Coordinates of C-alpha atoms in Angstrom, one line a residue:
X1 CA 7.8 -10.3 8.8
X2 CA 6.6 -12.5 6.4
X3 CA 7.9 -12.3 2.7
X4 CA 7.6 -13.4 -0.6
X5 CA 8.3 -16.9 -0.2
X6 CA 6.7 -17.8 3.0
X7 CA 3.3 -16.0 2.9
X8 CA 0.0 -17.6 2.0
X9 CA -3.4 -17.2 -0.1
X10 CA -6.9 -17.6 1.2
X11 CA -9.5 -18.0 -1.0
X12 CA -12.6 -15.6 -0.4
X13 CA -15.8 -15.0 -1.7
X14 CA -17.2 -11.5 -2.9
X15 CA -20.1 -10.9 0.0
X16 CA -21.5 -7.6 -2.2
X17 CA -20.4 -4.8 -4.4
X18 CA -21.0 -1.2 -4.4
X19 CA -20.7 2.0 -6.1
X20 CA -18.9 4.5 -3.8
X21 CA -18.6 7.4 -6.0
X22 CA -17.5 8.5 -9.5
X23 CA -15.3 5.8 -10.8
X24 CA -14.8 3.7 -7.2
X25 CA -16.7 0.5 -6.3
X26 CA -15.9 -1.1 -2.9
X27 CA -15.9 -4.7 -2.6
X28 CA -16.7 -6.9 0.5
X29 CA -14.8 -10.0 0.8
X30 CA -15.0 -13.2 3.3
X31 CA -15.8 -16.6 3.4
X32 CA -19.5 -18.2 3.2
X33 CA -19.2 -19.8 6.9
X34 CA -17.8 -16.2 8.0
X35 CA -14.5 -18.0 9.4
X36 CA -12.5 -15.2 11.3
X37 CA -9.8 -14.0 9.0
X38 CA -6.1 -13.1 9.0
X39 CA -5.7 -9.9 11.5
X40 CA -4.5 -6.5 10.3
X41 CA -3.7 -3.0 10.8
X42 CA -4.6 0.0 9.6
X43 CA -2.3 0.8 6.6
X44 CA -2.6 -2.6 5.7
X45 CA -3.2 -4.0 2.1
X46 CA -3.9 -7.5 0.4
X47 CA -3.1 -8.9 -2.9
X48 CA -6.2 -9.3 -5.1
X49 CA -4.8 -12.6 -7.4
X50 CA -7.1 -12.4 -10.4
X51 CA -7.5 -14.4 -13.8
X52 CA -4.7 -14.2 -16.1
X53 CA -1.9 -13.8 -14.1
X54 CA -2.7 -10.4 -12.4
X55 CA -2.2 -9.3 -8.5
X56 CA -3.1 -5.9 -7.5
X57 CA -2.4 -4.4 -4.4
X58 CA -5.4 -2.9 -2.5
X59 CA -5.8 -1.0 0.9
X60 CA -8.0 -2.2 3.6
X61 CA -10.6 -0.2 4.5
X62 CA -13.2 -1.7 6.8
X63 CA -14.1 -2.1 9.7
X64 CA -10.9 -3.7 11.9
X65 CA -13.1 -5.0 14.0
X66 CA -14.8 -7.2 12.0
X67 CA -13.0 -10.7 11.9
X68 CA -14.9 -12.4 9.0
X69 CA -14.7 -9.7 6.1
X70 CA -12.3 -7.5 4.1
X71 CA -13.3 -4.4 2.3
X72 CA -11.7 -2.6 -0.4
X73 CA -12.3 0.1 -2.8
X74 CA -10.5 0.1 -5.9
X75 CA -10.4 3.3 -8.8
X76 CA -11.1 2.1 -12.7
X77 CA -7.8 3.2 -13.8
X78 CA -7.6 5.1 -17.1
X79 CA -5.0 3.4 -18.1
X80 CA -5.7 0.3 -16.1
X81 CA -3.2 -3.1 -16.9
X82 CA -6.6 -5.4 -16.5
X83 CA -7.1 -5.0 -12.9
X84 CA -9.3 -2.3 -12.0
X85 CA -11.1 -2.8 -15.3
X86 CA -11.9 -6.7 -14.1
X87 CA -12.9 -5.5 -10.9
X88 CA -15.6 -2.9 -12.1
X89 CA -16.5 -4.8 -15.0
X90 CA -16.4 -8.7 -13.9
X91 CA -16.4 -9.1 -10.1
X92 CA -19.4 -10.2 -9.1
X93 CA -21.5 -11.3 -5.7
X94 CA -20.6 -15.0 -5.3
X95 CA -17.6 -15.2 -7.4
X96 CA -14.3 -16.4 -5.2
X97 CA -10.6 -15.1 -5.6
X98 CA -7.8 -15.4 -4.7
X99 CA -6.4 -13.3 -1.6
X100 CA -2.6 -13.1 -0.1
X101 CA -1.8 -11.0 2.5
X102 CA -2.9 -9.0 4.4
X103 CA 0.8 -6.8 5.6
X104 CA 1.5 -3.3 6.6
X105 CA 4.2 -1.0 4.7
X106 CA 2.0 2.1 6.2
X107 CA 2.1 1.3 9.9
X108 CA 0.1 3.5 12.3
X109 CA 2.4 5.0 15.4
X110 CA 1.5 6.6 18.5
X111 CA 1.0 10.6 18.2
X112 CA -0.5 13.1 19.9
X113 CA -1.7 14.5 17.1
X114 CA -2.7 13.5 13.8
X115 CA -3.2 15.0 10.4
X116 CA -4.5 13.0 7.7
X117 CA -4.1 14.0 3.8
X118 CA -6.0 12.0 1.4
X119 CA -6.3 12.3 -2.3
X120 CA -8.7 10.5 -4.4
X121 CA -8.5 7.1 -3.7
X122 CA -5.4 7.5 -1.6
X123 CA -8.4 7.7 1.2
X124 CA -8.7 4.0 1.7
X125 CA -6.1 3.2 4.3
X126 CA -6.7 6.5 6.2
X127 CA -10.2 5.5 7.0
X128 CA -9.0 2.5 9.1
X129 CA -6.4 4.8 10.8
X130 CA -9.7 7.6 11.8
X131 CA -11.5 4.7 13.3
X132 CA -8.4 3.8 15.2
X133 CA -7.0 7.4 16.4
X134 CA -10.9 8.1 17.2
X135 CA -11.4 5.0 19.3
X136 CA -8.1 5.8 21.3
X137 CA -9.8 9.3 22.0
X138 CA -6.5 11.1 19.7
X139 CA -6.7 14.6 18.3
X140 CA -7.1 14.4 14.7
X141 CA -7.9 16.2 10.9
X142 CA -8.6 14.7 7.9
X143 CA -7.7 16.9 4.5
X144 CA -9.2 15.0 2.0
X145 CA -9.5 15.9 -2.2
X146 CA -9.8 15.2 -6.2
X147 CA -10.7 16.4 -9.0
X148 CA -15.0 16.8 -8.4
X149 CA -17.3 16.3 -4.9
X150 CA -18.7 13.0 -6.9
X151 CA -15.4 11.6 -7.6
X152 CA -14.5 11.5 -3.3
X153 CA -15.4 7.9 -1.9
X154 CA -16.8 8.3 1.4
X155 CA -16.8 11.4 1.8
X156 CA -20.2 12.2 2.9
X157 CA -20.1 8.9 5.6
X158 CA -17.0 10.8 6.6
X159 CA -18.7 14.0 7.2
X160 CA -21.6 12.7 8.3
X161 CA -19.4 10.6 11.4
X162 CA -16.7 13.1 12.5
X163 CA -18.4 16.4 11.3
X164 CA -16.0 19.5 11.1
X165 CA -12.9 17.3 11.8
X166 CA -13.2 16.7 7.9
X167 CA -12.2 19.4 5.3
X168 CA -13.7 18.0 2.1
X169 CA -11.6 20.2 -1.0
X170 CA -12.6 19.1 -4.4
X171 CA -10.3 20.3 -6.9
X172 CA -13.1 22.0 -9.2
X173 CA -14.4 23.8 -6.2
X174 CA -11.7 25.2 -4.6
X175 CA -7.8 24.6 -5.9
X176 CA -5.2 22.5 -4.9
X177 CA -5.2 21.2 -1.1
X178 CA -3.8 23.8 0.8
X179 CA -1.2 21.3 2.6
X180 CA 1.1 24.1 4.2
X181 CA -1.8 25.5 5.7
X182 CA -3.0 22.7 7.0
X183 CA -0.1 20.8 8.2
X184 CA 1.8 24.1 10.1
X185 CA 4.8 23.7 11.8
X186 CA 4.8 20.4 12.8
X187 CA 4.8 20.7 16.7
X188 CA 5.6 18.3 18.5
X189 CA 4.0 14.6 19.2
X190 CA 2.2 15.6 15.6
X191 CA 2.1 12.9 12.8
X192 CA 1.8 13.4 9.4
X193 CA 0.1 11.1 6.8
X194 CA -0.4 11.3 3.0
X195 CA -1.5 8.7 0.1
X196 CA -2.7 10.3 -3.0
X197 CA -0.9 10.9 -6.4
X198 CA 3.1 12.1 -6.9
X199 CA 2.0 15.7 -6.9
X200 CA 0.2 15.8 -3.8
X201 CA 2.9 13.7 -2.2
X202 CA 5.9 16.2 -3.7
X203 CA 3.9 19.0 -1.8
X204 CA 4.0 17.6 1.4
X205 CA 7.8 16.4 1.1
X206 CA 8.8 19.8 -0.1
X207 CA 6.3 21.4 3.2
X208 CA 7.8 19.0 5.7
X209 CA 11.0 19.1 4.9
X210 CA 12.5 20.6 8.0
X211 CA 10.0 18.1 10.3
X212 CA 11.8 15.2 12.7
X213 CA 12.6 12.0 11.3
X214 CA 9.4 9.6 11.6
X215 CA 6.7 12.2 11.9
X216 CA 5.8 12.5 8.0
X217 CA 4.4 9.1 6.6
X218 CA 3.5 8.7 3.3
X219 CA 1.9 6.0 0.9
X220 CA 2.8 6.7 -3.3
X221 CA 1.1 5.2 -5.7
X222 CA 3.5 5.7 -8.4
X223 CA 7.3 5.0 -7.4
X224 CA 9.6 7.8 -7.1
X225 CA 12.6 8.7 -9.1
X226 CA 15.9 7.0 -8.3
X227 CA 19.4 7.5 -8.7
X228 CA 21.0 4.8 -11.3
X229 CA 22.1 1.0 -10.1
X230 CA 25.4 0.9 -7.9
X231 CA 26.4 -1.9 -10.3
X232 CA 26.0 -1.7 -13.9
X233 CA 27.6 -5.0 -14.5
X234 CA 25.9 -8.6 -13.8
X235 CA 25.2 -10.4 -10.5
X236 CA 24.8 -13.7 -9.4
X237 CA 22.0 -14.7 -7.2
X238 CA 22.2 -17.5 -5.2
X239 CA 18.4 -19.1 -4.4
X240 CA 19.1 -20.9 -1.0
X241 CA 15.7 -23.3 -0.5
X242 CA 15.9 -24.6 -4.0
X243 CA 19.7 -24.9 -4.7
X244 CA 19.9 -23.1 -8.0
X245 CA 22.0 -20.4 -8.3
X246 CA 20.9 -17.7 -11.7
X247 CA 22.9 -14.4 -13.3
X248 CA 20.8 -11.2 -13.2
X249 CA 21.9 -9.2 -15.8
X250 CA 21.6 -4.8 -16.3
X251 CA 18.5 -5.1 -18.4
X252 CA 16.8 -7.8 -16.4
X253 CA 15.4 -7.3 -12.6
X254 CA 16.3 -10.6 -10.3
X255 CA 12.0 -10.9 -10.0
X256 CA 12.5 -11.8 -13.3
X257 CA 15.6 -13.8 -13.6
X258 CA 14.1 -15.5 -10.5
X259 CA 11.0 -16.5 -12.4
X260 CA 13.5 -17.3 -15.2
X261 CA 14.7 -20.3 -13.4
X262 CA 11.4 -21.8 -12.3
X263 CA 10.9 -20.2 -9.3
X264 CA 7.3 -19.0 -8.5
X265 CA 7.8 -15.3 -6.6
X266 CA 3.9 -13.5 -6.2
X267 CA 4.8 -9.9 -7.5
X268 CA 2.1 -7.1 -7.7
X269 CA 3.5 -3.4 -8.6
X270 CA 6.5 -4.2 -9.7
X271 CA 7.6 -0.3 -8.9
X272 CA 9.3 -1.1 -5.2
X273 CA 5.3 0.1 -4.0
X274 CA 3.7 -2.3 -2.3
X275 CA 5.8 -5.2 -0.4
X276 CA 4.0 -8.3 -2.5
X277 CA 8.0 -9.0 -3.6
X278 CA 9.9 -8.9 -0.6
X279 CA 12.5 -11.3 0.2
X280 CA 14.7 -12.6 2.5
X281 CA 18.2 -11.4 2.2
X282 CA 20.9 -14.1 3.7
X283 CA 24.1 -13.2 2.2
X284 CA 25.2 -10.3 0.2
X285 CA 24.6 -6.0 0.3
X286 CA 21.7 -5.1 -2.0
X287 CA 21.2 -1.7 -3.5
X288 CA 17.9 -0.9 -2.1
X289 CA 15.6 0.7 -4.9
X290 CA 11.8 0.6 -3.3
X291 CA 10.3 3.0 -1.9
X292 CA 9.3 1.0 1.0
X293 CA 11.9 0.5 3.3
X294 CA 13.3 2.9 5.5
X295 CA 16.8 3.8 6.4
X296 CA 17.2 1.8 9.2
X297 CA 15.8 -1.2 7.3
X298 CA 17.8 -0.7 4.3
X299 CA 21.2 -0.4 6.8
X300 CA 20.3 -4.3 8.2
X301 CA 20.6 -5.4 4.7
X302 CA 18.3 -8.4 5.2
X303 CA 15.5 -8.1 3.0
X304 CA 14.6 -6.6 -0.1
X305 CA 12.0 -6.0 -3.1
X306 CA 13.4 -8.1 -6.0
X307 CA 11.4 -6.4 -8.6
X308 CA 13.6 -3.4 -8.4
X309 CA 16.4 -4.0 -6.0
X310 CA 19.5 -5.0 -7.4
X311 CA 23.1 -6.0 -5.6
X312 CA 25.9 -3.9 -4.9
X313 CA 28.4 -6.7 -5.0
X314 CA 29.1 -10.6 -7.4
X315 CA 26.2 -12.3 -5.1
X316 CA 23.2 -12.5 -3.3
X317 CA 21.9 -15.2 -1.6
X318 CA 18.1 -15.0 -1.1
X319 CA 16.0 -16.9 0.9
X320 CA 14.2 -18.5 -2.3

């Protein structure tokens, strides 16, 4: 898997721009000659590296079969840091950017049966997964939500495809989404995924709770509550490729100290969310604080997000 220091940036024009609903513009992305791009899955995001410093994370959520372009939709934030506010306000048709990625923290598995929660923009990397599922001939449902009808992306395209197999459930209309009842049991060979906001995400922990490991898969947007640092004392981190060796102390992160010492890391989040950050681990235990990895990932010890991970031990040696 490809990590912080090793993966690289394409640079892609914006092929067109739309408004998709209430706040959500999608964006269309290739190159001019419409040279086959990097591969990916559904799940899968890329890092949108725009002026001034700032990379946002963004879903996929074209066509997979398409080689030459990338779509994304991306929500004007409220409270946006610059990047959804650029993107509605300055992206235009023709202008190039930056793009690195594209990687998968949200992988699609095999199922017998799938059951798709979406809210608000949280839709974007369950539309490649519907394609997917529907080409392989899987059973599936869609449960998809937010505030008002106008503010759901896609939503009538969905409908419009797939018919009854989508349960559209605006907030103003009709309540929260009913997860328990639409989720059930959880019989087996059913798979479970959710992206959408913390309280939508806390609902379907709290309903699948009992379920087998693996079957409930979910994407936050906002990082979830951790217990404090195993070490509240300093660190030293060892950068292997460059030689230099730095101290992370308890009110800095090592993405920082890192950066510190003149070492370029591409960050996006900064929560443990999205991947952008992750870096090799060669020697040392970190204390794993994303909310990325699994546990069998965190147990092999050999990678880690450096904007929130910290050590559990003197030293880490990174691949950096």
């Amino acid at each position: 898997m490809p990590t912080a220091a090793t993966r690289t940036q394409l640079s892609l024009t914006v092929l067109d721009k739309r408004r998709e609903s209430d706040g959500v513009v999608s964006v269309r992305l290739g190159q001019e000659d419409a040279q086959r791009l990097p591969d990916w899955t559904p799940g899968a995001h890329i890092d949108l590296i725009l002026p001034g410093g700032l990379t946002r994370q963004y879903s996929l959520c074209g066509d997979r079969w398409d080689p030459a372009t990338y779509r994304i939709a991306v929500l004007r934030e409220s409270a946006s840091r610059g990047g959804s506010a650029y993107v509605h306000d300055q992206l235009s048709p023709g202008d190039n950017v930056l793009v690195g990625g594209p990687r998968n923290n949200f992988q699609l598995v095999p199922a017998r049966d799938y059951r798709f929660v979406a809210g608000g923009i949280g839709i974007t990397p369950i539309l490649p997964m519907i394609q997917a599922v529907e080409r392989l001939g899987s059973s599936w449902t869609l449960l998809y939500g937010g505030r008002t009808r106008a503010s759901l992306a896609f939503a009538d395209e969905l409908t419009a495809r797939y018919g009854d197999r989508v349960l559209i459930h605006p907030q103003d209309e009709f309540g929260l989404l009913p997860v328990a009842d639409f989720l059930g049991s959880g019989a087996p060979g059913t798979v479970a995924y959710c992206c959408g906001p913390a309280p939508l995400l806390a609902a379907v922990d709290a309903h699948t709770a009992g379920w087998r490991a693996g079957s409930v898969r979910t994407e936050r947007f906002v990082a979830a509550a951790t217990e404090p640092p195993v070490r509240s004392e300093a660190f030293e981190v060892v950068l292997a490729r460059s030689g230099r060796s730095v101290r992370v102390t308890p009110e800095c992160s090592v993405l920082d100290a890192v950066r510190d010492a003149g070492v370029p890391v591409l960050s996006s989040c900064e929560q443990g969310l999205c991947g952008t950050c992750e870096t090799g681990v060669l020697e040392g235990t970190p204390d794993h604080r994303d909310t990325l990895l699994d546990d069998d990932e965190r147990r092999q010890g050999d990678r880690m997000m450096i904007c929130v991970s910290r050590s559990c031990g003197d030293r880490l040696v990174l691949d950096l």
